[in-house]
Structure formats: C-alpha cells, structure tokens
XYZ file of C-alpha atoms in Angstrom:
667
model
C 0.000 0.000 0.000
C 1.485 3.355 -1.043
C 1.767 6.084 1.548
C -0.055 9.301 0.722
C 2.193 12.318 0.281
C 1.014 15.169 2.472
C 3.383 17.799 1.019
C 2.954 18.834 -2.665
C 5.821 17.951 -5.051
C 6.080 21.404 -6.658
C 6.945 23.284 -3.445
C 10.520 24.512 -3.097
C 12.667 23.845 -0.027
C 11.793 27.161 1.592
C 8.050 26.572 1.193
C 8.408 22.994 2.460
C 10.296 24.132 5.566
C 7.780 26.902 6.261
C 4.885 24.524 5.655
C 6.311 21.802 7.917
C 7.208 24.132 10.787
C 3.873 25.982 10.554
C 1.915 22.717 10.649
C 3.987 21.562 13.609
C 3.427 24.827 15.493
C -0.315 24.787 14.740
C -0.563 21.194 15.963
C 1.435 22.105 19.064
C -0.791 25.116 19.724
C -3.944 23.044 19.218
C -2.741 20.364 21.618
C -1.668 23.028 24.085
C -5.016 24.828 23.743
C -6.922 21.557 24.208
C -4.924 20.658 27.315
C -5.281 24.235 28.608
C -9.047 24.145 28.046
C -9.303 20.800 29.834
C -7.257 22.042 32.778
C -9.188 25.330 32.924
C -12.512 23.486 32.817
C -11.335 21.169 35.589
C -10.308 24.185 37.698
C -13.609 25.996 37.075
C -15.604 22.828 37.677
C -13.738 22.157 40.915
C -14.227 25.780 42.036
C -17.971 25.696 41.320
C -18.514 22.243 42.842
C -16.388 22.779 45.925
C -16.788 26.521 46.506
C -19.396 28.489 44.537
C -22.245 25.955 44.483
C -21.956 25.049 48.180
C -21.594 28.753 48.998
C -24.780 29.589 47.068
C -26.596 26.683 48.661
C -25.408 27.790 52.101
C -26.446 31.360 51.408
C -29.982 30.390 50.387
C -30.194 27.869 53.245
C -29.041 30.479 55.753
C -31.392 33.071 54.271
C -34.349 30.682 54.480
C -33.262 29.502 57.936
C -33.121 33.091 59.134
C -36.552 33.616 57.602
C -37.817 30.526 59.408
C -36.170 31.544 62.688
C -37.637 35.037 62.456
C -41.071 33.648 61.552
C -40.850 31.218 64.450
C -39.813 34.060 66.785
C -42.736 36.190 65.616
C -45.112 33.240 66.059
C -43.823 32.708 69.614
C -44.047 36.440 70.303
C -47.750 36.311 69.419
C -48.500 32.951 71.033
C -46.712 33.764 74.309
C -47.910 37.407 74.591
C -49.786 37.616 77.950
C -51.999 40.414 76.712
C -53.117 38.286 73.742
C -53.702 35.301 76.011
C -55.724 37.368 78.486
C -57.699 39.026 75.682
C -58.742 35.612 74.355
C -59.680 34.408 77.848
C -61.763 37.604 78.395
C -63.911 36.763 75.377
C -62.094 38.839 72.736
C -63.587 42.233 73.568
C -63.678 44.851 70.830
C -61.375 47.340 72.544
C -58.835 44.607 73.073
C -59.144 43.508 69.426
C -57.930 46.911 68.207
C -54.859 46.602 70.403
C -54.232 43.075 69.087
C -54.550 44.202 65.467
C -52.132 47.054 66.098
C -49.717 44.546 67.630
C -50.008 42.305 64.535
C -49.229 45.252 62.276
C -46.124 46.103 64.258
C -44.691 42.585 64.193
C -45.421 42.231 60.450
C -43.127 45.169 59.809
C -40.233 42.864 60.763
C -40.060 41.514 57.141
C -42.978 39.149 57.698
C -45.163 38.056 54.801
C -48.155 37.170 56.997
C -49.126 37.001 60.747
C -52.323 35.555 62.237
C -54.200 34.383 65.324
C -57.173 32.005 65.521
C -59.176 31.702 68.754
C -60.287 28.240 69.878
C -63.280 29.759 71.724
C -64.808 32.042 69.090
C -63.132 30.432 66.057
C -62.323 33.971 64.843
C -59.384 34.305 62.386
C -57.437 37.569 62.999
C -54.687 39.040 60.744
C -52.852 42.353 60.584
C -55.789 43.628 58.533
C -58.370 42.775 61.233
C -60.939 40.015 61.506
C -60.486 37.855 58.413
C -63.167 35.203 58.935
C -64.576 32.604 61.294
C -63.224 29.086 60.772
C -65.562 26.104 60.641
C -65.011 22.378 61.037
C -67.219 21.865 58.014
C -64.898 23.881 55.741
C -62.054 21.684 54.310
C -59.751 24.724 54.091
C -60.011 25.173 57.876
C -59.116 21.601 58.735
C -55.497 22.611 59.486
C -56.684 24.586 62.561
C -58.583 21.727 64.132
C -55.780 19.262 63.269
C -53.242 21.525 64.993
C -55.394 21.729 68.159
C -55.713 17.964 68.285
C -52.017 17.269 67.530
C -50.876 18.219 71.061
C -47.687 19.498 69.382
C -46.453 22.984 70.178
C -45.000 23.668 66.684
C -46.308 22.601 63.238
C -45.679 23.766 59.684
C -48.502 23.737 57.174
C -48.142 24.351 53.401
C -51.191 25.860 51.702
C -52.267 28.616 49.324
C -53.369 31.962 50.701
C -57.139 32.429 50.363
C -56.976 35.952 48.952
C -53.682 36.210 47.067
C -53.691 32.550 45.866
C -49.964 32.341 46.583
C -48.274 29.319 48.102
C -47.490 29.895 51.768
C -45.605 28.041 54.494
C -47.541 28.621 57.737
C -45.668 28.224 61.081
C -48.320 27.273 63.620
C -47.829 27.571 67.443
C -50.372 26.564 70.055
C -51.477 29.413 72.356
C -51.607 28.340 75.959
C -50.993 24.871 77.384
C -50.391 22.039 74.892
C -53.022 19.874 76.574
C -55.670 22.625 76.560
C -54.771 25.249 73.926
C -56.898 28.398 73.580
C -55.878 29.120 69.997
C -53.236 28.975 67.253
C -50.864 31.835 66.389
C -48.227 32.017 63.740
C -46.555 33.590 60.710
C -46.532 32.768 57.017
C -43.636 32.649 54.515
C -44.518 33.410 50.894
C -43.091 30.416 49.004
C -44.095 31.930 45.644
C -41.925 34.944 46.358
C -39.193 32.552 47.491
C -39.468 30.747 44.130
C -38.967 34.040 42.341
C -35.955 34.721 44.518
C -34.566 31.274 43.682
C -35.042 31.956 39.953
C -32.713 34.958 40.255
C -30.144 33.003 42.227
C -28.224 31.235 39.419
C -24.757 29.879 38.959
C -25.271 29.757 35.164
C -27.814 30.733 32.548
C -29.909 27.553 32.825
C -29.241 26.572 36.429
C -32.240 25.967 38.708
C -32.662 26.299 42.504
C -35.665 24.791 44.318
C -36.819 23.833 47.807
C -38.111 20.409 48.921
C -39.427 18.980 52.178
C -38.368 15.784 53.940
C -40.752 13.589 51.945
C -39.676 15.108 48.617
C -42.557 17.577 48.210
C -41.531 20.549 46.087
C -42.167 23.624 48.268
C -40.662 26.294 46.016
C -39.577 26.190 42.381
C -39.116 28.806 39.595
C -41.634 26.817 37.516
C -45.148 26.682 39.012
C -45.748 23.409 37.200
C -43.377 21.669 39.608
C -45.168 23.116 42.659
C -48.812 22.662 41.629
C -48.715 19.730 39.117
C -45.687 17.514 39.718
C -45.628 18.416 43.467
C -42.976 15.810 44.455
C -39.517 14.953 43.143
C -40.690 11.326 42.934
C -43.053 12.410 40.148
C -40.405 14.118 37.969
C -40.564 12.096 34.690
C -36.842 12.231 33.846
C -35.461 8.689 34.301
C -31.884 9.820 34.863
C -33.041 12.086 37.725
C -35.078 9.251 39.220
C -32.203 6.734 39.133
C -29.333 8.921 40.328
C -30.738 11.857 42.335
C -34.081 11.176 44.058
C -32.805 8.653 46.585
C -29.897 10.891 47.572
C -32.181 13.907 48.073
C -34.497 11.877 50.300
C -31.814 10.221 52.456
C -28.718 12.431 52.526
C -28.392 15.784 54.293
C -26.039 17.335 51.739
C -23.958 16.322 48.751
C -23.004 16.738 45.103
C -24.320 14.382 42.419
C -24.116 14.095 38.629
C -26.563 12.580 36.152
C -27.493 12.621 32.440
C -31.037 13.706 31.676
C -33.301 12.245 28.977
C -31.975 14.803 26.422
C -28.391 13.627 26.959
C -27.338 16.752 28.922
C -24.905 16.197 31.798
C -26.084 17.967 34.953
C -24.634 18.710 38.390
C -26.905 18.625 41.478
C -25.799 20.283 44.758
C -28.086 20.107 47.843
C -28.082 20.861 51.612
C -30.547 20.491 54.485
C -31.980 23.528 56.325
C -31.892 22.526 60.027
C -34.697 24.811 61.197
C -37.283 23.089 58.985
C -35.491 19.932 57.792
C -36.211 21.145 54.250
C -33.512 20.997 51.577
C -32.285 23.569 49.103
C -31.309 22.019 45.699
C -29.210 23.496 42.878
C -29.302 21.864 39.381
C -26.655 23.115 36.876
C -25.866 21.940 33.250
C -22.190 20.951 33.290
C -21.467 22.407 29.849
C -22.357 25.870 31.166
C -19.692 25.660 33.835
C -17.006 26.225 31.204
C -18.557 29.213 29.442
C -15.821 31.410 30.814
C -13.376 29.437 28.715
C -14.550 31.234 25.547
C -12.383 34.278 26.230
C -9.406 32.099 27.078
C -9.814 30.175 23.823
C -10.161 33.441 21.853
C -6.969 34.798 23.402
C -5.199 31.504 22.732
C -6.328 31.607 19.094
C -5.098 35.180 18.609
C -1.791 34.346 20.262
C -1.455 31.297 18.031
C -2.036 33.368 14.887
C 0.451 36.042 16.021
C 3.055 33.372 16.838
C 2.564 31.745 13.445
C 2.990 35.058 11.573
C 6.133 35.960 13.571
C 7.479 32.442 13.138
C 6.944 32.531 9.360
C 8.762 35.890 9.080
C 11.719 34.769 11.210
C 11.960 31.410 9.452
C 11.786 33.095 6.061
C 14.743 35.354 6.979
C 16.946 32.551 8.252
C 15.985 30.119 5.479
C 16.972 32.709 2.858
C 20.420 33.019 4.438
C 20.813 29.253 4.737
C 19.637 28.504 1.177
C 21.742 31.213 -0.527
C 24.625 28.772 -1.418
C 22.066 26.228 -2.619
C 20.525 28.816 -4.931
C 24.009 29.626 -6.319
C 24.565 25.910 -6.955
C 21.216 25.672 -8.775
C 22.084 28.753 -10.891
C 25.457 27.235 -11.858
C 23.852 23.923 -12.846
C 21.206 25.713 -14.905
C 23.934 27.683 -16.687
C 25.858 24.477 -17.460
C 22.720 22.611 -18.637
C 20.956 25.411 -20.523
C 23.633 28.028 -21.170
C 27.102 27.812 -22.814
C 28.206 24.738 -20.870
C 30.978 26.650 -19.055
C 32.737 24.120 -16.795
C 35.202 26.717 -15.533
C 32.666 28.260 -13.143
C 32.924 27.426 -9.414
C 30.780 28.088 -6.330
C 32.237 30.374 -3.686
C 32.520 28.499 -0.376
C 31.850 30.841 2.581
C 30.713 28.381 5.313
C 31.880 25.069 6.717
C 28.428 23.613 7.395
C 26.501 21.101 5.271
C 25.833 23.731 2.590
C 29.578 24.527 2.440
C 30.392 20.822 2.145
C 27.818 20.564 -0.670
C 29.435 23.505 -2.538
C 32.956 22.029 -2.114
C 31.791 18.629 -3.367
C 30.108 20.295 -6.344
C 33.322 22.175 -7.255
C 35.256 18.885 -7.052
C 32.659 17.261 -9.296
C 33.097 20.033 -11.882
C 36.894 19.539 -11.822
C 36.546 15.822 -12.540
C 33.881 16.451 -15.185
C 36.169 18.929 -16.979
C 38.975 16.341 -17.084
C 36.659 13.636 -18.414
C 35.243 15.857 -21.156
C 38.792 16.958 -22.182
C 39.823 13.303 -22.626
C 36.588 12.504 -24.449
C 37.254 15.377 -26.876
C 40.680 13.989 -27.838
C 39.289 10.472 -28.223
C 36.415 11.672 -30.421
C 38.931 13.190 -32.932
C 40.697 9.825 -33.284
C 37.388 7.982 -33.709
C 36.369 10.458 -36.407
C 39.600 9.814 -38.375
C 39.311 5.979 -38.140
C 35.654 5.992 -39.131
C 36.477 7.970 -42.316
C 39.056 5.360 -43.483
C 36.697 2.492 -42.731
C 33.886 4.194 -44.667
C 36.033 4.399 -47.855
C 36.925 0.653 -47.697
C 33.349 -0.497 -47.131
C 32.094 1.644 -50.026
C 34.541 -0.036 -52.465
C 33.557 -3.564 -51.308
C 29.899 -2.662 -51.554
C 30.254 -1.487 -55.197
C 31.937 -4.761 -56.348
C 29.469 -7.073 -54.558
C 26.553 -5.091 -55.945
C 27.812 -5.504 -59.534
C 28.282 -9.305 -59.171
C 24.906 -9.674 -57.558
C 23.269 -7.778 -60.436
C 24.697 -10.112 -63.097
C 23.703 -13.286 -61.226
C 20.217 -11.886 -60.681
C 19.842 -11.386 -64.450
C 20.729 -15.076 -65.122
C 18.446 -16.222 -62.357
C 15.612 -14.125 -63.691
C 15.923 -15.688 -67.162
C 15.921 -19.228 -65.723
C 13.007 -18.339 -63.543
C 11.052 -17.089 -66.544
C 11.638 -20.372 -68.434
C 10.666 -22.359 -65.382
C 7.537 -20.294 -64.886
C 6.618 -20.740 -68.561
C 6.903 -24.554 -68.372
C 4.977 -24.617 -65.135
C 2.289 -22.409 -66.648
C 1.922 -24.712 -69.663
C 1.790 -27.814 -67.476
C -0.669 -26.166 -65.137
C -2.855 -25.012 -68.029
C -2.910 -28.521 -69.566
C -3.735 -30.113 -66.220
C -6.432 -27.532 -65.634
C -7.879 -28.151 -69.147
C -7.869 -31.888 -68.553
C -9.655 -31.391 -65.239
C -12.174 -29.005 -66.827
C -12.898 -31.440 -69.659
C -13.444 -34.258 -67.162
C -15.778 -32.047 -65.233
C -17.634 -31.099 -68.414
C -18.043 -34.770 -69.338
C -19.367 -35.576 -65.916
C -21.675 -32.565 -66.017
C -22.979 -33.572 -69.468
C -23.797 -37.067 -68.193
C -25.604 -35.602 -65.209
C -27.456 -33.154 -67.467
C -28.568 -36.051 -69.692
C -30.016 -37.886 -66.707
C -31.664 -34.703 -65.489
C -33.218 -34.029 -68.906
C -34.679 -37.563 -68.954
C -36.207 -36.989 -65.540
C -37.573 -33.575 -66.626
C -39.168 -35.258 -69.694
C -40.950 -37.740 -67.432
C -42.114 -34.992 -65.058
C -43.372 -32.905 -68.033
C -45.543 -35.800 -69.202
C -47.040 -36.155 -65.728
C -47.606 -32.376 -65.514
C -49.395 -32.419 -68.866
C -51.787 -35.152 -67.654
C -52.487 -33.203 -64.416
C -53.144 -29.957 -66.356
C -55.626 -31.735 -68.627
C -57.487 -32.985 -65.545
C -57.446 -29.432 -64.109
C -59.025 -28.077 -67.333
C -61.796 -30.673 -67.099
C -62.468 -29.950 -63.394
C -62.540 -26.163 -63.972
C -65.044 -26.595 -66.767
C -67.313 -28.708 -64.517
C -66.963 -26.135 -61.649
C -67.879 -23.297 -64.017
C -70.989 -25.202 -65.117
C -72.035 -25.832 -61.488
C -71.543 -22.156 -60.502
C -73.691 -21.109 -63.496
C -76.436 -23.449 -62.251
C -76.012 -21.886 -58.723
C -76.495 -18.425 -60.266
C -79.682 -19.618 -62.006
C -81.029 -20.997 -58.714
C -80.289 -17.678 -57.010
C -82.282 -15.899 -59.725
C -85.191 -18.265 -59.141
C -85.044 -17.560 -55.363
C -85.121 -13.851 -56.193
C -88.348 -14.319 -58.100
C -89.849 -16.142 -55.092
C -88.877 -13.229 -52.763
C -90.529 -10.817 -55.182
C -93.688 -12.878 -54.960
C -93.460 -12.819 -51.116
C -93.046 -9.037 -51.208
C -96.164 -8.681 -53.401
C -98.138 -10.908 -51.027
C -97.029 -8.859 -47.989
C -98.034 -5.617 -49.734
C -101.484 -7.079 -50.590
C -101.819 -8.303 -46.978
C -100.876 -4.899 -45.685
C -103.498 -3.303 -47.960
C -106.154 -5.773 -46.790
C -105.223 -5.052 -43.149
C -105.630 -1.335 -43.825
C -109.075 -1.889 -45.369
C -110.047 -4.099 -42.439
C -108.940 -1.379 -39.988
C -111.084 1.172 -41.833
C -114.107 -1.161 -41.822
C -113.634 -1.927 -38.123
C -113.567 1.786 -37.400
C -116.820 2.214 -39.254
C -118.404 -0.679 -37.314
C -117.667 1.020 -34.007
C -117.590 -1.110 -30.868
C -118.695 -4.209 -32.770
C -115.597 -4.047 -34.935
C -112.950 -3.579 -32.153
C -112.002 -7.254 -32.110
C -111.685 -7.302 -35.871
C -109.552 -4.146 -35.669
C -107.098 -5.899 -33.315
C -106.784 -8.854 -35.719
C -106.313 -6.464 -38.633
C -103.558 -4.642 -36.706
C -101.743 -7.940 -35.994
C -102.009 -8.920 -39.674
C -100.650 -5.516 -40.663
C -97.690 -5.952 -38.294
C -97.045 -9.494 -39.643
C -97.152 -8.121 -43.218
C -94.543 -5.506 -42.284
C -92.236 -8.170 -40.828
C -92.739 -10.342 -43.919
C -91.831 -7.422 -46.165
C -88.673 -6.696 -44.120
C -87.642 -10.394 -44.214
C -88.272 -10.578 -47.963
C -86.151 -7.471 -48.530
C -83.336 -8.929 -46.445
C -83.507 -12.234 -48.393
C -83.485 -10.289 -51.639
C -80.350 -8.409 -50.463
C -78.586 -11.666 -49.568
C -79.543 -13.235 -52.925
C -78.213 -10.189 -54.764
C -74.875 -10.693 -52.953
C -74.865 -14.410 -53.897
C -75.597 -13.569 -57.519
C -72.796 -10.988 -57.629
C -70.315 -13.446 -56.035
C -71.457 -16.232 -58.374
C -70.929 -14.099 -61.483
C -67.458 -13.095 -60.227
C -66.565 -16.775 -59.532
C -67.714 -17.795 -63.045
C -65.441 -15.145 -64.595
C -62.478 -16.184 -62.375
C -62.910 -19.899 -63.178
C -63.012 -19.102 -66.881
C -59.747 -17.190 -66.512
C -58.185 -20.121 -64.541
C -59.363 -22.527 -67.239
C -57.662 -20.396 -69.886
C -54.395 -20.269 -67.884
C -54.375 -24.057 -67.298
C -54.963 -24.641 -71.031
C -52.000 -22.395 -71.890
C -49.835 -24.253 -69.339
C -50.844 -27.586 -70.864
C -49.773 -26.420 -74.310
C -46.473 -25.044 -72.970
C -45.674 -28.286 -71.103
C -46.204 -30.233 -74.322
C -43.742 -27.998 -76.177
C -41.157 -28.362 -73.390
C -41.428 -32.140 -73.435
C -40.758 -32.259 -77.203
C -37.720 -29.935 -76.867
C -36.273 -31.986 -74.004
C -36.430 -35.181 -76.070
C -34.385 -33.535 -78.863
C -31.869 -32.145 -76.293
C -31.335 -35.584 -74.771
C -30.017 -37.015 -78.053
C -27.682 -34.049 -78.655
C -26.244 -34.268 -75.108
C -25.346 -37.930 -75.464
C -23.337 -37.210 -78.647
C -21.399 -34.333 -76.962
C -20.513 -36.573 -74.018
C -18.875 -39.136 -76.318
C -16.658 -36.523 -78.068
C -15.495 -34.968 -74.772
C -14.321 -38.338 -73.449
C -12.004 -38.837 -76.474
C -10.557 -35.285 -76.102
C -9.786 -35.854 -72.396
C -7.626 -38.918 -73.155
C -5.430 -36.958 -75.637
C -4.835 -34.009 -73.274
C -3.763 -36.354 -70.477
C -0.830 -37.643 -72.635
C 0.366 -34.083 -73.457
C 0.213 -33.110 -69.771
C 2.532 -35.978 -68.794
C 5.238 -34.867 -71.304
C 5.114 -31.193 -70.248
C 5.405 -32.107 -66.546
C 8.692 -33.938 -67.170
C 10.237 -30.900 -68.928
C 9.087 -28.580 -66.137
C 10.907 -30.683 -63.512
C 14.233 -30.360 -65.311
C 13.943 -26.584 -65.764
C 12.928 -26.214 -62.094
C 16.117 -28.013 -60.928
C 18.293 -25.570 -62.922
C 16.425 -22.577 -61.505
C 16.999 -23.761 -57.939
C 20.797 -23.979 -58.433
C 20.923 -20.458 -59.906
C 18.732 -19.165 -57.064
C 21.067 -20.609 -54.412
C 24.049 -18.884 -56.047
C 22.071 -15.638 -56.261
C 21.194 -15.820 -52.539
C 24.837 -16.262 -51.575
C 25.931 -13.252 -53.641
C 22.946 -11.217 -52.364
C 23.903 -12.022 -48.774
C 27.437 -10.818 -49.467
C 26.049 -7.639 -51.069
C 23.729 -7.061 -48.124
C 26.604 -7.518 -45.701
C 28.649 -4.995 -47.660
C 25.727 -2.563 -47.684
C 25.188 -3.045 -43.952
C 28.870 -2.476 -43.352
C 28.682 0.734 -45.345
C 25.642 1.882 -43.363
C 27.375 1.084 -40.080
C 30.499 2.918 -41.191
C 28.381 5.938 -42.122
C 26.606 5.819 -38.733
C 29.949 5.530 -36.961
C 31.281 8.549 -38.858
C 28.097 10.454 -38.036
C 28.371 9.543 -34.349
C 31.987 10.594 -34.275
C 31.004 13.930 -35.801
C 28.182 14.416 -33.238
C 30.478 13.458 -30.366
C 32.950 16.059 -31.569
C 30.181 18.696 -31.720
C 28.977 17.675 -28.253
C 32.431 18.028 -26.742
C 32.735 21.465 -28.317
C 29.713 22.620 -26.275
C 31.785 22.567 -23.074
C 34.285 25.197 -22.194
C 37.357 23.629 -20.582
C-alpha cells in the first residue's frame, strides 16, 4: 500500500520548511489549547462544585433559615404574649381587638409576609388587617386549625395557598396556651411563591435551577409553578436519569453533590443541603457544559496568540531560510547555466561556510573539476574515432560497389531461368487444368442427360395433371352457373313474397277502416287487422333482407364464373407449354449424349500431353533452384557490404556528433 504524500511535489525547499514548521506549530498550539481548556474546565468545575455551588446553597439555606427563625420568633411572640392570652380568655372584647390588630401590624413590619391568630373559643381568624373570617369544622380549608389543636404538638408547619392572594405559603403554627388545653393557634406565614422568584434569580449559570423540597420530597418552592402545583414531588419528575441517580440521595442524605445525564443527553450537576430549622432541603441543578462558558475568552486569546506566533514564526523562518539557502541557490544557478547556457565548466561556487551547505558547494566544485577532465579526454578520443571511421567508410564503399555488380549479373541469369521455369509450369498447369475441366464437363454432361430424362418424365405427368385441371374447372364453371340460375329463381320467389305482404298490408288497412266504421262491434276485428298488418310488415322486411342476400350471392357467383373461366384459360395455356417443353427436351437428350462421347475422347489426348510437359518442367525447375542458391549467396554478401557501409556511415556520423557535443563545453 502506497503512503499518501502530504506535502505537494512542486513546493521549493523554503516553502516545504515553512509549511512543515507551521503545521507543527499549529498542531502544538492546538494540543496546548486543548490541554489548557481541559485544565481550565477542571479548575472551574472544581471551584464551582467545591466553593461556589456550596456557597450559594449555604447562602440560600441560611437566608431561608433566618426567615424561618424570624417567623418562628414572631409566632412565639404572638402565642406567648400575655396580653393576647388574656384578651382571648376575656372573650375577645372589641377594645382589646384593636390593640391586638395594632400589635399584629407592628410585628409584620419585621419583614414578615403574613401574621395571624385564631381563637379556639370564638373560632375567629385575625390578621394584621383585622378580623379575616370565622373558621368552621365543616370547611375543608379550615381543617389545618382543628388538626393543629388535636395534635398536642407545640410547633407545626402547614403548606397551603393563601385564600386571597392565591400564593403558596408556608404557615408556622404555634399553640397558644398549654399544649393539653390550647386556647388558639398563632403564627406567621412565609410566601413560598416569592421565594421561588428569589430562587429563579439566584443562578450559577444561565440555565441553572434552585428549588426547595421537604423531607418527603414535596416541592415547596420552584421557579416553575408546574413543579409546585402539578408535579408536586420529586418522585413524580418524569426524567429517568433524575429518578435513578438523584431522588434517593435527596431523600436520604443531608447534603452532597451528584451528577446525572437527563433524557436529552445533557450532563447535569446537582448540589443540595438540608436547612436545620425546617429539615427542608435547598437544591441546585446546573448543566455541566455551562460551567465552562468562561473558557470562551481564554480560547479566543489563545487563538489570537497562536495566529500572532505563526505570523512571527513565518517571518523569522523566512529570513533565516533565505540566508541558509543562498549557497544552494548559487549551486542551482550554476547547474542551470551548465545545462541550458554555454556549458561553461570553468565556473565554481564560492565556499563561505563550513556547514553542510559549504560541504555541498565544495563537493560540487570537485565534481566540476573531474567532469572537466573527463570531457577533455573525451574530446581527444572523439577526434581519433572520427579519423578511423572515415578510413573504414572508404573501404566499405569499395567492397559494396563490387558485390553489388556481381549480384546484379547473377540476378539477371536467375531471372531468365526463372522465366523459363515459370513458362513450363504455366503450360503444365494449363494442360492439367484443361484436362480437369474437360473431365468435369463430361461428368456434367452425363448428369445433365439424366436430369433431362427426368424432366421429360415430369413434363408428361404435368401435362396429364393440367388436362385434368381443365376438365375440373369446366365442370366447376358449369355448377356455378347453375347456382347463379337458382339464385335468380329464389329472387323471383322473394318478389312474390313481397307482393303478397303488400297485398296483406293493404287488406289489413281496409279491415282497420271497416272496423272503425263498425264502431264497438268491430274492435275485435280491428285488433286482428292490426296484428295482420304488423305481420305483413315483418314479412316485407324479411323478404327485402332475403333479396339483399340473394343479390350478394348472384354478384359473387358471377365473379366466380369469370375467375374460373380465366383459370381454365391459364391451365390450357400451361398444358400447351408443357407439351412444347417435353418435345424440346427429347431432342436435347439425343444431342447431349453425342457431346458426351466426343469430350471423353478429347480428355484422353490431353492427359498424354500433360505428362510430357510435366517432365520438362521438372528439369527446368532443378536448374532454376541452383541459380537461385548462387544468387542468394551473392545477395547475402552484397547485403553484408551494404550493412557495413551503413554502419560505417553511422559511426562517422556519431563521431562527428560526439565532436560537436564536446565542443559545447568550455574547458
């Protein structure tokens, strides 16, 4: 298998060096850039995984934890306020309600989304805006209140949508009074919808996502409402990669970093941490490919640096290569002058360095010295060859003239003998050919005689058959004439039928008229008359059709009679012609037999003459062969002399060219 040549053949050394070094530098830069990008990505990835992502998760967790702690503090401030407790025990008087509402407004100013109090006695629901409503055990939305009273647990967190704003809220519920006998529920609410919006702005990359889940995997806050209100739990997220690699870790581990490939083939990084105050978890999901987006500027800078390095490298290399290749160019110029110019072998290359180029120039000068010596010797030898070839050419020309003259005389004798020999052979051949032709004629005449006899017999048979054909055609013509007469008779019958149908039709018409005159008494007769009229019409139509067919038969019969008469005439003529042929063949048979006898006698005489001529031809042929052998020997000698002359002329020509060639060089 041949290796493919990467570098073009037509490039000079300078271009090849520049091309090779440039390719090498580009490859080196590409490898370096690839390794640099990999290392940079690894550094960025490590920084995000180990520093930025955990820091963002911690920040959101701490922010939410502070929010939870503050909400819990506000809830305790309301639930443990002695004035609120006493106001509830006193039956929630109106003047006390205004003080309670004012208190709620003050505590809400501490960055609270919502504060509330529900009395177990009156079932009144109070907010910072006043009395909101009265809860009822029959209302499913109020079930959280009654469940909290029955739970005997001081603190509970309930997730639900706000009744007015329809936003998702996390309600921190605290029992007011003793746990065994609470007098109400107080608390604060955290707007999870607002938290989702806050999470949507907290991103580590363009498509990163932050969301909040509870211990059982319920999605409490997410930038996409679909996850909160439709999917609701991480166990219901349809992505199989997320289900296999992430869900179990989020449900069982307090914090960590995981990777998975989603159903679209995108590699993603998941960072999560628990929030101790609520045991909820904050989760960050980041596409891995976006972690290296900062590498774009690095790659751009690397590309620009690579291009600048290549340009500088090409300029520097071009300068040094020109200096290095200067002696080589001088060597090339000298060789071109020797090969295409005056052939001056006295020129030499100036040696200015001791490197490989200097060694090449020194070796080239030495080569020119040796070449000059060789060409000087060849010039002297070519003069001697030219002189010897001239002497040899004169000798070979004299030998060639003598051998040519002798060969010419022998060829004349040989030609005469050859003509005699050819004449005898022609006579013998002609006699033999005549003898063969006469034998063939005799044989052909015998065959023709037999053929004529057979033709005579066949002619007699043909004459008998033609006579029978004449008789049969005459009988056929008579029968067809009778057929034509019968057709005429049938035509007369159809005319009669037509007349009868016309008379019947006329009678039917008269009967119809009479029946009409008779009135009702003639109706039956009118029907019969109508049927007769219809039958008469059909009879007329049938008679006309028969008449048409008979007319066709008559026309065909007349044509057949004429054709048979013509055939009868032709057969009669053939019968007469066959008789004439038979008579002529009988006369020809006798004449052919007489010719055959004469040809046989002539063939015997020619055979004797042919034998005598063949003997003479053999003798003349023997003489011609001897003369031809002598002629070939002399011709061979003449050809050798001619070839020697040609070779001598070529040698003289070569000597002359060699002399001219040596004169091209200057020694």
